[in-house]
PDB file of C-alpha atoms in Angstrom:
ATOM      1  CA  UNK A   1      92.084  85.818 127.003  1.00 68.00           C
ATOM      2  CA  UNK A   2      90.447  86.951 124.464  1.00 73.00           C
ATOM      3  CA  UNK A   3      92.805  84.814 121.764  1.00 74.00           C
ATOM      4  CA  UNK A   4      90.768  81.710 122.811  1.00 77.00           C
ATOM      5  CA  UNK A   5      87.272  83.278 123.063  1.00 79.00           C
ATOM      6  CA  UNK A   6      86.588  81.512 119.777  1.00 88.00           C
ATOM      7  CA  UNK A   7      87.623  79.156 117.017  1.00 86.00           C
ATOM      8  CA  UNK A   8      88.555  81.977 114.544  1.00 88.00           C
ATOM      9  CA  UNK A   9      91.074  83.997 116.898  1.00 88.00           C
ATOM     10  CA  UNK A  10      92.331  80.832 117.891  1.00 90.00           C
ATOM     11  CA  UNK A  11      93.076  79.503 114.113  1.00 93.00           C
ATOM     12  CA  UNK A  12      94.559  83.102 113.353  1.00 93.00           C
ATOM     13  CA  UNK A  13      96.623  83.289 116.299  1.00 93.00           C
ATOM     14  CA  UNK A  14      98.312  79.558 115.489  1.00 94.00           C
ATOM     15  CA  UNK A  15      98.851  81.271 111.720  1.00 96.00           C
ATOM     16  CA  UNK A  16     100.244  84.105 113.332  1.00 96.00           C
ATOM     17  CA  UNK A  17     102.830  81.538 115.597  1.00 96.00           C
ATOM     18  CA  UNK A  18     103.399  79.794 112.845  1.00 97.00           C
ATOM     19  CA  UNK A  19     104.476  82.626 110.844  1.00 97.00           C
ATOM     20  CA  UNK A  20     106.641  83.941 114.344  1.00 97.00           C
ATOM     21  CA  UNK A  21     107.980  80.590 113.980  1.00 97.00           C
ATOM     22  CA  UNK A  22     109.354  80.738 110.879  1.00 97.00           C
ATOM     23  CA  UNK A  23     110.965  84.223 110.511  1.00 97.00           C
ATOM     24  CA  UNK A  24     112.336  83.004 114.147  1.00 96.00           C
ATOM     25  CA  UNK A  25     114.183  79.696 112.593  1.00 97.00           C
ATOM     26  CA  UNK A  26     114.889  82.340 109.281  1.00 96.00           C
ATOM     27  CA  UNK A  27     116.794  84.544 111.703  1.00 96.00           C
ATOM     28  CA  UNK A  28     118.931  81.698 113.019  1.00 95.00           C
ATOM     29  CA  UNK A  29     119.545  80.720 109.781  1.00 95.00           C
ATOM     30  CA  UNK A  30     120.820  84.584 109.068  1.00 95.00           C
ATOM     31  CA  UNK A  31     122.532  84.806 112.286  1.00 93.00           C
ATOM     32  CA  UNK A  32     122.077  87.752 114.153  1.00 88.00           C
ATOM     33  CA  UNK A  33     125.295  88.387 115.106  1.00 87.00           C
ATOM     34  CA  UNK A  34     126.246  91.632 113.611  1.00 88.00           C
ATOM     35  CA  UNK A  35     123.910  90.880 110.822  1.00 90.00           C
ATOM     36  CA  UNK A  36     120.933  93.796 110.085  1.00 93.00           C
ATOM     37  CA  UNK A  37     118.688  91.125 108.144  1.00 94.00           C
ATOM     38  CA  UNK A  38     119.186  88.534 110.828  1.00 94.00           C
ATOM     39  CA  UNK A  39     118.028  91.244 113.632  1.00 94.00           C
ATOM     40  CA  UNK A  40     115.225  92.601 111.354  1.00 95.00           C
ATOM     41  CA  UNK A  41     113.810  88.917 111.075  1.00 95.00           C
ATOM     42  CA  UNK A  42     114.076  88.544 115.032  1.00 95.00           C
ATOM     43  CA  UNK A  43     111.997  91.980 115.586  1.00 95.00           C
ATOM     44  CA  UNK A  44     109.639  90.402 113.082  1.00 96.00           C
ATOM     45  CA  UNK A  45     108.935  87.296 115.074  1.00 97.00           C
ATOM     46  CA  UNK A  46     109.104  89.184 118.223  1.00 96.00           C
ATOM     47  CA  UNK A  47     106.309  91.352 116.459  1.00 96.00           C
ATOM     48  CA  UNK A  48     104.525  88.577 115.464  1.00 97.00           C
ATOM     49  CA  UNK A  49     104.579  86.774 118.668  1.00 96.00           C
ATOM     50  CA  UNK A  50     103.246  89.715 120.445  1.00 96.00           C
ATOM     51  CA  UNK A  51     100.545  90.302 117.401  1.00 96.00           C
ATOM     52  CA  UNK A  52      98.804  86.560 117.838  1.00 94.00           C
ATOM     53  CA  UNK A  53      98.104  88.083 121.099  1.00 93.00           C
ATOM     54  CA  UNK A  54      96.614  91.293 120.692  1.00 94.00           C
ATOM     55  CA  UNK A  55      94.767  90.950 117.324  1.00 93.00           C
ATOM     56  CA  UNK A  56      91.309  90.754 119.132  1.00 91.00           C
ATOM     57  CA  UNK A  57      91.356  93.667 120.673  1.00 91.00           C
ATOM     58  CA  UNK A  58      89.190  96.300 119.268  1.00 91.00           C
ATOM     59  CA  UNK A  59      89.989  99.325 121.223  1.00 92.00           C
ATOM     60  CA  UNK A  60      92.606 101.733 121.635  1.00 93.00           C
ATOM     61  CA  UNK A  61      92.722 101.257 125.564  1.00 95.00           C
ATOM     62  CA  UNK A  62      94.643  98.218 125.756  1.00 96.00           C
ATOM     63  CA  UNK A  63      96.967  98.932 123.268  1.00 96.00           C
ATOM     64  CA  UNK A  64      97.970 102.155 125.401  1.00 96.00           C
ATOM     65  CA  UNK A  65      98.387  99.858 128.196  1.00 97.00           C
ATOM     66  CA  UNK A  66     101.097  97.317 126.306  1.00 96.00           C
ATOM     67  CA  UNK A  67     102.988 100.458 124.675  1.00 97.00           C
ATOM     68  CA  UNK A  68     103.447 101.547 128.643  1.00 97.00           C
ATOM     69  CA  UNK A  69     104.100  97.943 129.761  1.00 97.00           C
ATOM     70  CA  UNK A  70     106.607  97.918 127.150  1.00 97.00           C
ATOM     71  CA  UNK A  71     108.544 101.188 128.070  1.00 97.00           C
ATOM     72  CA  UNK A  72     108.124  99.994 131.895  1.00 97.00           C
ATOM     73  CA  UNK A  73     109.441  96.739 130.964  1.00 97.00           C
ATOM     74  CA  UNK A  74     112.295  97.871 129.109  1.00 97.00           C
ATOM     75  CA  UNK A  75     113.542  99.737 131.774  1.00 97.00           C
ATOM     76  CA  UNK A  76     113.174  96.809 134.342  1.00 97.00           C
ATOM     77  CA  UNK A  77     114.591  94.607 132.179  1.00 96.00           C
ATOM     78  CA  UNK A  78     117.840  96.388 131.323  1.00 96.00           C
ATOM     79  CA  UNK A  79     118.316  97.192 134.764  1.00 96.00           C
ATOM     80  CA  UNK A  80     117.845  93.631 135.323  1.00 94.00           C
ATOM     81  CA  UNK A  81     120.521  91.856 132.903  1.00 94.00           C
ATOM     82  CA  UNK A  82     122.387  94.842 134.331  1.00 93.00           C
ATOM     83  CA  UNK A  83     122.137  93.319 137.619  1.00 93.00           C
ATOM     84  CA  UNK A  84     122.273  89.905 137.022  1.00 91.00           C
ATOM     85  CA  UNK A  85     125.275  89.995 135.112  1.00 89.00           C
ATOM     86  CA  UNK A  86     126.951  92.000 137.746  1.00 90.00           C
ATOM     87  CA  UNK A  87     126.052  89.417 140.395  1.00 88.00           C
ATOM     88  CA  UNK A  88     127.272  86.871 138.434  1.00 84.00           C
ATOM     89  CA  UNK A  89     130.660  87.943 137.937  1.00 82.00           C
ATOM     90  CA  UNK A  90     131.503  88.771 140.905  1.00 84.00           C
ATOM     91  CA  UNK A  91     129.467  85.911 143.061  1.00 81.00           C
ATOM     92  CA  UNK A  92     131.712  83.993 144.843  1.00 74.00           C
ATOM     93  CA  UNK A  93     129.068  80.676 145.095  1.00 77.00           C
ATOM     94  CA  UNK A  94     128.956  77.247 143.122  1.00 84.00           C
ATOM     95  CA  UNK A  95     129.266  77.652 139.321  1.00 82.00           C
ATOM     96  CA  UNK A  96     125.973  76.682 138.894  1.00 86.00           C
ATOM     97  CA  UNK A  97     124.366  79.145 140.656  1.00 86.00           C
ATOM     98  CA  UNK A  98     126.796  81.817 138.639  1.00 86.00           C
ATOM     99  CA  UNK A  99     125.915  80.143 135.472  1.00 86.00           C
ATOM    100  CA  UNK A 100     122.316  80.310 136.568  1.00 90.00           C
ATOM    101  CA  UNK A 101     122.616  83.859 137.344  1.00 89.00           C
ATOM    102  CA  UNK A 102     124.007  84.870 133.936  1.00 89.00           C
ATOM    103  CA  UNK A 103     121.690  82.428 131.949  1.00 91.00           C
ATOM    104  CA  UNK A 104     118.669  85.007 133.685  1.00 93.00           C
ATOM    105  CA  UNK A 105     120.728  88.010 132.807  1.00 93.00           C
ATOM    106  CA  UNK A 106     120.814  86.575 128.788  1.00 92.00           C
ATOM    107  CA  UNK A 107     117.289  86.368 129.364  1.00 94.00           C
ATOM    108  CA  UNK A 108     116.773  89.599 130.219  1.00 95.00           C
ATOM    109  CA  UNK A 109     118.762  91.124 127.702  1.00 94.00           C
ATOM    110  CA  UNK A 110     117.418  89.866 125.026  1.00 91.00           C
ATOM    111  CA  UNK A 111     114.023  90.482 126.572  1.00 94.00           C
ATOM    112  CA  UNK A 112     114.642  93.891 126.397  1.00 95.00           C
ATOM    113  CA  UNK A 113     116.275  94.302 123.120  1.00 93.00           C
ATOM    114  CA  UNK A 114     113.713  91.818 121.522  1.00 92.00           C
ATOM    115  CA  UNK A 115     110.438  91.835 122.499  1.00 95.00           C
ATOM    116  CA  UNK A 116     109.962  95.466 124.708  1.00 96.00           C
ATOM    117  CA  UNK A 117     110.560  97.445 121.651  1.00 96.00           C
ATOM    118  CA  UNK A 118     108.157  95.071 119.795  1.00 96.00           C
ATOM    119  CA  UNK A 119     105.585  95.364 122.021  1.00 97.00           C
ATOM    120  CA  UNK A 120     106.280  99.354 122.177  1.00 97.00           C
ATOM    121  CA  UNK A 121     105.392  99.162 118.085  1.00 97.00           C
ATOM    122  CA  UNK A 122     102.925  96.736 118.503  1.00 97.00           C
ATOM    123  CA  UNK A 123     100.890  98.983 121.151  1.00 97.00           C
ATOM    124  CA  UNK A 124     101.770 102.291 118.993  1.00 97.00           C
ATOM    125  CA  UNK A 125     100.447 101.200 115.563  1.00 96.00           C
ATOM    126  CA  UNK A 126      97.684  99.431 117.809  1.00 96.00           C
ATOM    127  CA  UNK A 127      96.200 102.129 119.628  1.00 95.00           C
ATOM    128  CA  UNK A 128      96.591 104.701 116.609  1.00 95.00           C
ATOM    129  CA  UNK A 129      94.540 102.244 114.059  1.00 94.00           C
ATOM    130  CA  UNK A 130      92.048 101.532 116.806  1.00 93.00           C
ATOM    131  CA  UNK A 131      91.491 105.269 117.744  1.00 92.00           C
ATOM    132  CA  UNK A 132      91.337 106.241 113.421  1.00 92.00           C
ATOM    133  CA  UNK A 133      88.606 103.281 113.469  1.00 88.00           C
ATOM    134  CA  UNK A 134      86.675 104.514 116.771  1.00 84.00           C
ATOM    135  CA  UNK A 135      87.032 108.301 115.505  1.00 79.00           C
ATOM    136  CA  UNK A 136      85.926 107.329 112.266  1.00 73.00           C
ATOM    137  CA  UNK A 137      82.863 105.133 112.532  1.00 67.00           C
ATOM    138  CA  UNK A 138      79.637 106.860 113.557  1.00 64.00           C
ATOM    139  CA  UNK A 139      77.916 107.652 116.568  1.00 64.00           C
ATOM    140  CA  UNK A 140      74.558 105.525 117.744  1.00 64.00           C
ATOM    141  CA  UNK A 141      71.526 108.316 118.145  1.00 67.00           C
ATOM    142  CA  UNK A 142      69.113 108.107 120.202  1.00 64.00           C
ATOM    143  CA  UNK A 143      66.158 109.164 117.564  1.00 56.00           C
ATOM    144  CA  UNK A 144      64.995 111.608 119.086  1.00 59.00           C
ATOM    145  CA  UNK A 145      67.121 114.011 116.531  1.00 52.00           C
ATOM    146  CA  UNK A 146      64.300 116.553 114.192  1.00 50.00           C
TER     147      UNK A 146
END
């Protein structure tokens, strides 16, 4: 992983955390029941998880590959709580498992709601900058231009 290829991405990843941290615990706080600041905080921190991840990469590439991921995963995951909540209605095992089976579901959801559309705006924003940087910067010759 390129986060821990060296003590500078590593110190600016923790800040990063740190900062996910705190708009996480602010969103709490809000409540994001019903409650547009609340959610906007929890996209924040679900941005800025994703972001202490990501910030070393320096082309558009991988970027293009988490903004797919993240519409992949969205899908899956939807389809998933989907699932899992279905199976754990209507299971007719110990309540553990059922409570088990819904606790994934949760999961799931807020997977999806949270973090793939995150990761969707992450990988957009990432893969435009990095292609305006790459288009922008200029070409290496080979000096044998007259």
């Amino acid at each position: 992983m390129q986060v821990l290829s060296n003590p500078g991405n590593r110190k600016r990843a923790l800040f990063i955390l740190a900062v996910c941290a705190a708009l996480a615990a602010a969103s709490a706080i809000v409540g994001i029941s019903d409650n547009p600041p609340g959610i906007v905080l929890a996209f924040l921190s679900a941005g800025a998880f994703i972001v202490a991840f990501v910030h070393p990469w320096r082309t558009p590439r991988p970027f293009l590959l988490l903004l797919l991921a993240a519409a992949i995963g969205f899908v899956v995951l939807a389809a998933g709580h989907n699932f899992f909540e279905v199976v754990g209605d209507r299971i007719a095992g110990p309540p553990l498992l059922k409570g088990l089976l819904q606790g994934v579901g949760v999961i799931a959801f807020l997977l999806a709601i949270l973090v793939a559309p995150a990761a969707f705006v992450v990988g957009a924003v990432g893969a435009a900058m990095m292609a305006v940087r790459a288009h922008g910067r200029p070409r290496p010759t080979s000096g044998n231009e007259n």
